[in-house]
Short mmCIF file of C-alpha atoms and ligand atoms in Angstrom, two decimals:
data_model
loop_
_atom_site.label_atom_id
_atom_site.label_comp_id
_atom_site.label_asym_id
_atom_site.label_seq_id
_atom_site.Cartn_x
_atom_site.Cartn_y
_atom_site.Cartn_z
CA UNK A 1 83.23 70.58 13.46
CA UNK A 2 80.13 72.92 13.44
CA UNK A 3 78.07 73.35 16.51
CA UNK A 4 75.19 71.38 14.86
CA UNK A 5 77.51 68.56 14.03
CA UNK A 6 78.71 68.60 17.62
CA UNK A 7 75.15 68.49 18.91
CA UNK A 8 74.36 65.74 16.46
CA UNK A 9 77.21 63.67 18.00
CA UNK A 10 76.65 64.46 21.72
CA UNK A 11 72.85 63.95 21.81
CA UNK A 12 72.75 60.22 20.79
CA UNK A 13 75.93 59.61 23.00
CA UNK A 14 74.14 60.99 26.08
CA UNK A 15 70.97 58.97 25.26
CA UNK A 16 73.04 55.83 24.97
CA UNK A 17 75.40 56.35 27.87
CA UNK A 18 73.76 58.39 30.61
CA UNK A 19 70.62 58.35 32.58
CA UNK A 20 68.22 61.42 32.57
CA UNK A 21 67.43 62.97 35.96
CA UNK A 22 63.85 62.22 35.24
CA UNK A 23 64.75 58.52 35.47
CA UNK A 24 67.28 58.41 38.24
CA UNK A 25 65.14 60.72 40.40
CA UNK A 26 68.41 61.54 42.31
CA UNK A 27 68.86 65.16 41.25
CA UNK A 28 71.82 65.70 43.36
CA UNK A 29 74.54 64.64 40.83
CA UNK A 30 75.30 61.05 41.63
CA UNK A 31 78.69 60.48 43.26
CA UNK A 32 78.89 56.70 43.14
CA UNK A 33 82.16 54.75 43.81
CA UNK A 34 85.29 56.41 42.74
CA UNK A 35 86.36 53.86 40.20
CA UNK A 36 82.89 54.05 38.61
CA UNK A 37 83.21 57.83 38.34
CA UNK A 38 86.69 57.58 36.84
CA UNK A 39 85.64 54.94 34.19
CA UNK A 40 82.69 57.25 33.21
CA UNK A 41 84.86 60.21 32.96
CA UNK A 42 87.30 58.33 30.76
CA UNK A 43 84.63 57.36 28.40
CA UNK A 44 83.19 60.84 28.34
CA UNK A 45 86.67 62.16 27.45
CA UNK A 46 87.35 59.56 24.78
CA UNK A 47 84.04 60.30 23.27
CA UNK A 48 85.02 64.04 22.87
CA UNK A 49 82.96 65.64 25.62
CA UNK A 50 85.50 66.47 28.23
CA UNK A 51 87.87 69.50 28.12
CA UNK A 52 85.84 70.80 25.18
CA UNK A 53 87.51 74.15 24.72
CA UNK A 54 91.04 73.05 25.88
CA UNK A 55 93.79 72.79 23.23
CA UNK A 56 94.23 69.19 21.95
CA UNK A 57 97.93 69.11 22.96
CA UNK A 58 96.78 69.31 26.66
CA UNK A 59 94.31 66.61 26.35
CA UNK A 60 91.23 68.82 25.35
CA UNK A 61 89.03 68.74 22.30
CA UNK A 62 90.15 72.05 20.76
CA UNK A 63 86.58 73.23 20.13
CA UNK A 64 85.03 76.59 20.77
CA UNK A 65 82.83 78.06 23.65
CA UNK A 66 79.78 77.59 21.40
CA UNK A 67 80.25 73.75 21.64
CA UNK A 68 80.74 74.13 25.34
CA UNK A 69 77.47 76.01 25.59
CA UNK A 70 75.74 73.29 23.48
CA UNK A 71 77.16 70.58 25.72
CA UNK A 72 76.06 72.47 28.89
CA UNK A 73 72.48 72.71 27.48
CA UNK A 74 72.24 69.04 26.50
CA UNK A 75 73.87 67.64 29.55
CA UNK A 76 71.58 69.58 31.97
CA UNK A 77 68.92 66.76 31.68
CA UNK A 78 71.32 63.98 32.62
CA UNK A 79 72.66 62.61 35.89
CA UNK A 80 76.37 62.07 35.27
CA UNK A 81 78.36 60.29 38.07
CA UNK A 82 81.25 62.89 37.71
CA UNK A 83 80.81 65.16 40.79
CA UNK A 84 84.21 64.31 42.12
CA UNK A 85 85.87 66.01 39.08
CA UNK A 86 83.83 69.39 39.50
CA UNK A 87 86.56 71.03 41.59
CA UNK A 88 89.42 70.02 39.59
CA UNK A 89 88.15 70.68 36.23
CA UNK A 90 86.24 73.82 37.15
CA UNK A 91 89.13 75.54 38.99
CA UNK A 92 92.64 74.10 38.94
CA UNK A 93 92.37 73.07 35.21
CA UNK A 94 91.57 76.61 33.91
CA UNK A 95 94.11 78.04 36.29
CA UNK A 96 96.95 75.75 35.05
CA UNK A 97 95.87 76.55 31.52
CA UNK A 98 96.10 80.36 32.27
CA UNK A 99 99.14 80.39 34.47
CA UNK A 100 101.01 77.03 34.24
CA UNK A 101 104.31 76.37 32.57
CA UNK A 102 104.38 74.36 29.35
CA UNK A 103 105.54 71.38 31.29
CA UNK A 104 102.70 71.75 33.90
CA UNK A 105 100.06 71.99 31.19
CA UNK A 106 101.42 68.84 29.48
CA UNK A 107 101.85 66.89 32.67
CA UNK A 108 98.63 67.69 34.53
CA UNK A 109 95.78 68.82 32.14
CA UNK A 110 95.43 65.50 30.10
CA UNK A 111 94.94 63.47 33.27
CA UNK A 112 92.81 66.08 34.94
CA UNK A 113 90.49 66.31 31.91
CA UNK A 114 90.19 62.57 31.43
CA UNK A 115 89.44 61.93 35.08
CA UNK A 116 92.60 59.82 35.59
CA UNK A 117 93.65 62.25 38.50
CA UNK A 118 91.45 63.84 40.93
CA UNK A 119 92.26 67.49 42.29
CA UNK A 120 91.12 69.60 45.01
CA UNK A 121 91.56 73.31 45.96
CA UNK A 122 93.23 74.09 49.31
CA UNK A 123 92.61 77.71 50.17
CA UNK A 124 90.56 78.06 53.32
CA UNK A 125 92.08 77.77 56.79
CA UNK A 126 90.66 77.85 60.37
CA UNK A 127 91.61 81.58 60.47
CA UNK A 128 91.49 82.35 56.82
CA UNK A 129 88.25 81.94 55.04
CA UNK A 130 86.56 85.15 53.72
CA UNK A 131 89.91 86.86 54.41
CA UNK A 132 91.92 84.03 52.65
CA UNK A 133 94.99 86.34 52.48
CA UNK A 134 95.34 85.85 56.30
CA UNK A 135 96.45 82.33 55.64
CA UNK A 136 99.13 80.88 57.92
CA UNK A 137 100.21 77.64 56.16
CA UNK A 138 103.89 78.24 55.21
CA UNK A 139 106.20 77.10 52.40
CA UNK A 140 109.81 77.55 53.41
CA UNK A 141 112.64 77.41 50.89
CA UNK A 142 115.04 74.47 50.86
CA UNK A 143 117.86 73.53 48.59
CA UNK A 144 115.69 71.76 46.18
CA UNK A 145 112.38 73.51 46.49
CA UNK A 146 110.18 74.16 49.55
CA UNK A 147 108.80 72.49 52.58
CA UNK A 148 105.08 72.92 53.37
CA UNK A 149 103.62 73.12 56.89
CA UNK A 150 100.13 74.05 58.15
CA UNK A 151 96.42 73.25 58.05
CA UNK A 152 93.58 73.78 55.49
CA UNK A 153 89.85 73.20 56.09
CA UNK A 154 86.56 72.72 54.14
CA UNK A 155 88.61 71.07 51.38
CA UNK A 156 86.06 69.47 49.03
CA UNK A 157 87.04 65.99 47.77
CA UNK A 158 90.41 66.03 49.37
CA UNK A 159 89.82 62.29 50.52
CA UNK A 160 89.82 61.27 46.81
CA UNK A 161 92.48 63.77 45.51
CA UNK A 162 95.75 62.98 43.88
CA UNK A 163 96.77 66.63 43.63
CA UNK A 164 95.83 69.96 45.18
CA UNK A 165 96.33 73.55 44.30
CA UNK A 166 97.44 75.12 47.49
CA UNK A 167 98.25 78.71 48.64
CA UNK A 168 100.92 79.16 51.23
CA UNK A 169 102.81 82.11 52.79
CA UNK A 170 106.36 82.31 51.35
CA UNK A 171 107.20 85.78 52.63
CA UNK A 172 105.88 86.80 55.95
CA UNK A 173 107.90 90.13 55.97
CA UNK A 174 105.62 91.81 53.54
CA UNK A 175 101.93 92.84 53.59
CA UNK A 176 99.58 89.74 53.70
CA UNK A 177 98.57 89.87 49.88
CA UNK A 178 102.22 90.08 48.71
CA UNK A 179 104.03 87.14 50.22
CA UNK A 180 101.78 84.18 48.99
CA UNK A 181 102.61 81.56 46.48
CA UNK A 182 100.43 78.83 44.85
CA UNK A 183 101.78 75.34 44.56
CA UNK A 184 100.71 71.97 43.18
CA UNK A 185 100.96 69.53 46.11
CA UNK A 186 100.98 65.65 45.90
CA UNK A 187 98.09 64.61 48.10
CA UNK A 188 99.64 61.16 48.58
CA UNK A 189 102.83 62.45 50.26
CA UNK A 190 103.18 60.82 53.70
CA UNK A 191 103.27 64.28 55.29
CA UNK A 192 99.63 64.89 54.15
CA UNK A 193 96.78 63.80 56.49
CA UNK A 194 93.22 64.10 55.31
CA UNK A 195 90.37 64.12 57.89
CA UNK A 196 86.77 63.99 56.60
CA UNK A 197 84.23 66.37 58.27
CA UNK A 198 80.57 65.22 58.57
CA UNK A 199 77.80 67.63 57.73
CA UNK A 200 74.08 67.94 58.51
CA UNK A 201 73.13 65.76 55.56
CA UNK A 202 75.21 62.87 57.08
CA UNK A 203 77.65 62.99 54.20
CA UNK A 204 81.38 64.10 54.32
CA UNK A 205 81.74 66.42 51.29
CA UNK A 206 84.75 68.11 52.67
CA UNK A 207 87.79 67.65 54.95
CA UNK A 208 90.35 69.24 57.09
CA UNK A 209 93.94 68.65 55.70
CA UNK A 210 97.18 68.75 57.51
CA UNK A 211 100.61 69.31 56.05
CA UNK A 212 103.45 68.22 58.15
CA UNK A 213 106.90 68.87 56.43
CA UNK A 214 105.66 68.10 52.92
CA UNK A 215 108.46 68.59 50.38
CA UNK A 216 107.56 70.62 47.25
CA UNK A 217 109.97 70.51 44.25
CA UNK A 218 110.83 73.90 42.67
CA UNK A 219 108.57 73.25 39.73
CA UNK A 220 105.62 72.79 41.97
CA UNK A 221 104.98 76.63 41.87
CA UNK A 222 101.91 77.48 39.91
CA UNK A 223 102.36 81.01 38.69
CA UNK A 224 104.86 83.31 40.20
CA UNK A 225 106.69 83.12 43.56
CA UNK A 226 105.17 85.60 46.14
CA UNK A 227 102.59 86.57 43.43
CA UNK A 228 100.07 83.91 44.48
CA UNK A 229 97.36 86.43 45.20
CA UNK A 230 97.04 86.80 41.42
CA UNK A 231 96.73 83.08 40.90
CA UNK A 232 94.23 82.96 43.93
CA UNK A 233 91.91 85.57 42.42
CA UNK A 234 92.26 83.97 39.04
CA UNK A 235 91.16 80.54 40.45
CA UNK A 236 88.38 82.22 42.61
CA UNK A 237 86.94 83.91 39.58
CA UNK A 238 86.92 80.54 37.69
CA UNK A 239 85.09 79.06 40.75
CA UNK A 240 82.47 81.76 40.91
CA UNK A 241 81.71 81.66 37.19
CA UNK A 242 81.55 77.86 37.33
CA UNK A 243 79.03 77.98 40.25
CA UNK A 244 77.12 81.16 39.06
CA UNK A 245 76.65 80.07 35.39
CA UNK A 246 76.45 76.28 35.79
CA UNK A 247 73.12 76.25 34.06
CA UNK A 248 71.89 72.91 35.57
CA UNK A 249 68.42 74.20 35.95
CA UNK A 250 66.68 70.80 35.29
CA UNK A 251 68.96 69.07 37.73
CA UNK A 252 68.04 71.43 40.55
CA UNK A 253 65.65 69.70 43.15
CA UNK A 254 64.56 73.39 44.05
CA UNK A 255 64.08 74.25 40.46
CA UNK A 256 60.66 74.72 38.67
CA UNK A 257 60.71 71.45 36.71
CA UNK A 258 61.15 69.34 39.76
CA UNK A 259 58.74 71.36 41.95
CA UNK A 260 55.96 71.43 39.30
CA UNK A 261 56.27 67.64 38.98
CA UNK A 262 55.99 67.12 42.75
CA UNK A 263 53.07 69.55 42.97
CA UNK A 264 51.20 67.75 40.22
CA UNK A 265 51.93 64.30 41.88
CA UNK A 266 50.31 65.63 45.05
CA UNK A 267 47.35 67.11 43.29
CA UNK A 268 48.19 70.56 44.47
CA UNK A 269 48.16 72.31 41.20
CA UNK A 270 44.72 73.67 41.51
CA UNK A 271 45.62 75.49 44.79
CA UNK A 272 46.06 79.15 43.86
CA UNK A 273 48.55 79.82 46.55
CA UNK A 274 50.84 76.93 45.31
CA UNK A 275 50.36 78.06 41.81
CA UNK A 276 51.45 81.65 42.58
CA UNK A 277 54.50 80.39 44.41
CA UNK A 278 55.43 78.16 41.45
CA UNK A 279 55.12 81.03 39.16
CA UNK A 280 57.56 82.94 41.32
CA UNK A 281 59.98 80.06 41.09
CA UNK A 282 59.62 79.98 37.36
CA UNK A 283 60.20 83.79 37.03
CA UNK A 284 63.27 83.85 39.28
CA UNK A 285 64.81 80.77 37.71
CA UNK A 286 64.27 82.02 34.16
CA UNK A 287 65.93 85.29 35.13
CA UNK A 288 68.86 83.46 36.65
CA UNK A 289 69.22 81.28 33.57
CA UNK A 290 69.11 84.21 31.35
CA UNK A 291 71.80 85.93 33.33
CA UNK A 292 74.09 82.89 33.11
CA UNK A 293 73.34 82.55 29.36
CA UNK A 294 74.19 86.25 28.83
CA UNK A 295 77.47 85.95 30.72
CA UNK A 296 78.48 82.75 28.82
CA UNK A 297 77.56 84.41 25.51
CA UNK A 298 79.56 87.46 26.44
CA UNK A 299 82.61 85.31 27.42
CA UNK A 300 82.19 83.39 24.09
CA UNK A 301 82.46 86.71 22.39
CA UNK A 302 85.79 87.42 24.11
CA UNK A 303 84.68 89.63 26.93
CA UNK A 304 85.91 88.13 30.30
CA UNK A 305 83.20 87.46 32.83
CA UNK A 306 85.55 88.62 35.70
CA UNK A 307 83.94 89.89 38.77
CA UNK A 308 80.50 89.55 37.24
CA UNK A 309 80.80 86.00 38.03
CA UNK A 310 80.38 86.97 41.70
CA UNK A 311 76.99 88.52 40.81
CA UNK A 312 75.94 85.34 39.24
CA UNK A 313 77.16 83.35 42.21
CA UNK A 314 75.39 85.55 44.64
CA UNK A 315 72.13 85.40 42.67
CA UNK A 316 72.30 81.63 42.48
CA UNK A 317 72.92 81.27 46.32
CA UNK A 318 70.15 83.81 47.08
CA UNK A 319 67.82 81.73 44.86
CA UNK A 320 68.66 78.60 46.74
CA UNK A 321 67.99 80.30 50.12
CA UNK A 322 64.64 81.76 48.95
CA UNK A 323 63.47 78.56 47.26
CA UNK A 324 64.08 76.70 50.46
CA UNK A 325 61.50 78.83 52.15
CA UNK A 326 59.08 78.31 49.22
CA UNK A 327 59.31 74.55 49.34
CA UNK A 328 58.59 74.70 53.12
CA UNK A 329 55.57 76.77 52.27
CA UNK A 330 54.29 74.46 49.56
CA UNK A 331 55.03 71.01 51.28
CA UNK A 332 54.80 72.04 54.90
CA UNK A 333 55.40 69.31 57.39
CA UNK A 334 55.69 66.59 54.68
CA UNK A 335 59.18 67.95 54.04
CA UNK A 336 60.34 67.12 57.42
CA UNK A 337 58.18 63.94 57.80
CA UNK A 338 60.44 61.61 55.97
CA UNK A 339 58.39 61.48 52.70
CA UNK A 340 60.96 59.68 50.43
CA UNK A 341 59.76 61.46 47.21
CA UNK A 342 60.83 64.84 48.82
CA UNK A 343 64.14 63.52 49.86
CA UNK A 344 66.18 65.36 47.27
CA UNK A 345 64.46 68.49 48.08
CA UNK A 346 65.02 68.12 51.80
CA UNK A 347 68.79 67.48 51.05
CA UNK A 348 68.94 70.53 48.86
CA UNK A 349 67.43 72.64 51.53
CA UNK A 350 69.98 71.53 54.00
CA UNK A 351 72.81 72.27 51.56
CA UNK A 352 71.74 75.84 50.71
CA UNK A 353 73.50 77.66 53.64
CA UNK A 354 76.55 75.82 52.46
CA UNK A 355 76.14 77.11 48.91
CA UNK A 356 75.94 80.68 50.19
CA UNK A 357 79.26 80.13 51.88
CA UNK A 358 81.21 78.05 49.49
CA UNK A 359 83.33 80.04 47.02
CA UNK A 360 83.08 83.06 49.21
CA UNK A 361 80.08 84.06 51.21
CA UNK A 362 77.15 86.12 49.96
CA UNK A 363 78.59 89.15 51.98
CA UNK A 364 81.92 88.83 50.31
CA UNK A 365 80.28 88.58 46.85
CA UNK A 366 78.31 91.82 47.51
CA UNK A 367 81.63 93.55 48.41
CA UNK A 368 83.14 92.30 45.22
CA UNK A 369 80.24 93.39 43.10
CA UNK A 370 80.15 96.80 44.84
CA UNK A 371 83.97 97.39 44.38
CA UNK A 372 84.74 95.73 41.15
CA UNK A 373 81.52 95.83 39.08
CA UNK A 374 79.90 98.94 40.34
CA UNK A 375 83.17 100.86 41.14
CA UNK A 376 82.05 101.79 44.73
CA UNK A 377 84.82 102.65 47.38
CA UNK A 378 86.73 99.78 48.79
CA UNK A 379 86.09 98.00 52.06
CA UNK A 380 88.51 99.48 54.61
CA UNK A 381 91.25 97.00 55.45
CA UNK A 382 93.48 98.16 58.43
CA UNK A 383 95.99 95.33 57.93
CA UNK A 384 96.55 95.54 54.16
CA UNK A 385 99.81 97.49 54.25
CA UNK A 386 101.29 96.06 57.53
CA UNK A 387 104.00 93.30 56.96
CA UNK A 388 102.19 89.96 57.82
CA UNK A 389 104.58 89.04 60.65
CA UNK A 390 103.72 92.36 62.44
CA UNK A 391 99.90 91.68 62.44
CA UNK A 392 98.47 90.84 65.90
CA UNK A 393 96.15 87.91 65.85
CA UNK A 394 93.74 87.31 68.69
CA UNK A 395 95.15 83.85 69.26
C1 FAD B 401 80.08 73.33 50.61
C2 FAD B 401 81.46 74.07 50.78
C3 FAD B 401 82.54 73.58 50.06
C4 FAD B 401 83.76 74.36 50.26
N1 FAD B 401 84.91 73.88 49.59
C5 FAD B 401 86.13 74.49 49.83
C6 FAD B 401 87.17 73.95 49.10
O1 FAD B 401 87.15 72.99 48.22
N2 FAD B 401 88.44 74.56 49.36
C7 FAD B 401 88.46 75.61 50.09
O2 FAD B 401 89.66 76.11 50.19
N3 FAD B 401 87.44 76.15 50.83
C8 FAD B 401 86.22 75.52 50.66
N4 FAD B 401 85.15 75.98 51.34
C9 FAD B 401 85.33 77.00 52.36
C10 FAD B 401 84.81 78.37 51.99
O3 FAD B 401 85.44 79.07 50.88
C11 FAD B 401 84.69 79.34 53.23
O4 FAD B 401 83.90 78.66 54.20
C12 FAD B 401 84.33 80.74 52.96
O5 FAD B 401 85.18 81.41 52.25
C13 FAD B 401 83.97 81.44 54.14
O6 FAD B 401 85.12 81.29 55.18
P1 FAD B 401 84.81 80.98 56.62
O7 FAD B 401 84.00 79.76 56.70
O8 FAD B 401 86.15 81.06 57.24
O9 FAD B 401 83.90 82.11 57.24
P2 FAD B 401 84.42 83.53 57.87
O10 FAD B 401 85.31 84.15 56.85
O11 FAD B 401 84.87 83.31 59.25
O12 FAD B 401 82.98 84.34 57.76
C14 FAD B 401 82.05 84.41 58.95
C15 FAD B 401 80.92 85.37 58.47
O13 FAD B 401 81.47 86.73 58.55
C16 FAD B 401 81.12 87.25 57.26
N5 FAD B 401 82.30 88.28 56.79
C17 FAD B 401 83.51 87.95 56.86
N6 FAD B 401 84.23 88.92 56.31
C18 FAD B 401 83.33 89.88 55.97
C19 FAD B 401 83.47 91.22 55.39
N7 FAD B 401 84.57 91.73 54.96
N8 FAD B 401 82.29 91.87 55.10
C20 FAD B 401 81.01 91.36 55.46
N9 FAD B 401 80.91 90.15 55.99
C21 FAD B 401 81.89 89.41 56.21
C22 FAD B 401 80.99 86.09 56.27
O14 FAD B 401 80.09 86.53 55.24
C23 FAD B 401 80.38 85.17 57.20
O15 FAD B 401 78.88 85.26 57.25
C24 FAD B 401 83.86 75.38 51.22
C25 FAD B 401 82.82 75.72 51.95
C26 FAD B 401 81.53 75.14 51.74
C27 FAD B 401 80.42 75.62 52.57
#
């Protein structure tokens, strides 16, 4: 199938099956009930628009990055109720494809891509966020595999998840980056407790998750035993690329299209100050978009995005923080005064500090860009060569 043929198939499907953001006015990516999300994802997959670049034997469509780019562009106008699959399809799925065994790819990818199973990513801990290699959750060998104990936090969609990709310490006698392993954990095991965390928007997008003697079979290892740092970095790169090059410009409540519409509705478009601010929004958004398109095109040409995904993620997060100040400047007190038509903008403003934290904070992205893109000297790490069980923690 050529890219033009793909477009000719995708465009009418979206028109017939999905609602444009302009119509729903939601612009947050509708969550909806889980069974509705699953049913929609199943139809999307059956129609040939999920797992576009994945091999057909693993439930994908076997198409090229060019078709993926065409889909991203078309779908940017539509409000699809599939937010619950963002983590699983954006991070564990490509990691399983890259590092999983043949059996894991055949078992997990088809159900992940078709939305039959929801996945989460279990990295962060109360004492291991930015420095995720400080994790204390342990997996200890048993006769049949491993047993998992510990706590994770900020786990998006854990309350809906069937499986999780988790990192745990498997060898505490070696330096902290060396003794980690990534596993696939069954989130329905009775030893798993998920507790939702409520945030400022009133929703519970993430959770704290406790593991109490959860058995893991030997084939739950994703990647290599004690080499989970490699799997971790692989997955984090996929996360940053996904966030940084998502290209959902038209869906962004803080993006130009939405702000220009709101400004027009309020009769503010003859105000020169407002017009200048909108022009700034347009210019910054266009440069972000162009950067995302450049990275996607480079990746389609066979050049891995790698740590440049951190630059894109940082730029997107910085845009959100900056645009939050612009909307306060334009709409003033109306924003806080419960004006319903500004609700999506207000919700987006409240989410922006989270966006500059999720997937690694802006400071951490700057460190990565400095070290891995620009080749500057590494951040000093006094505990990098000490065996993990000899590091002194403050509590
Ligand atoms: C919306 C959202 C969704 C999330 N979803 C998930 C998820 O699904 N799964 C998951 O595992 N985690 C998830 N997280 C957690 C996220 O990855 C962590 O919050 C993040 O990595 C930061 O860790 P922390 O909160 O422990 O902050 P800390 O690491 O304690 O950082 C505190 C502050 O210190 C700064 N800092 C730390 N180290 C350095 C350094 N070396 N140089 C300069 N500054 C530094 C940080 O930038 C930050 O400002 C999510 C977070 C958010 C906000």
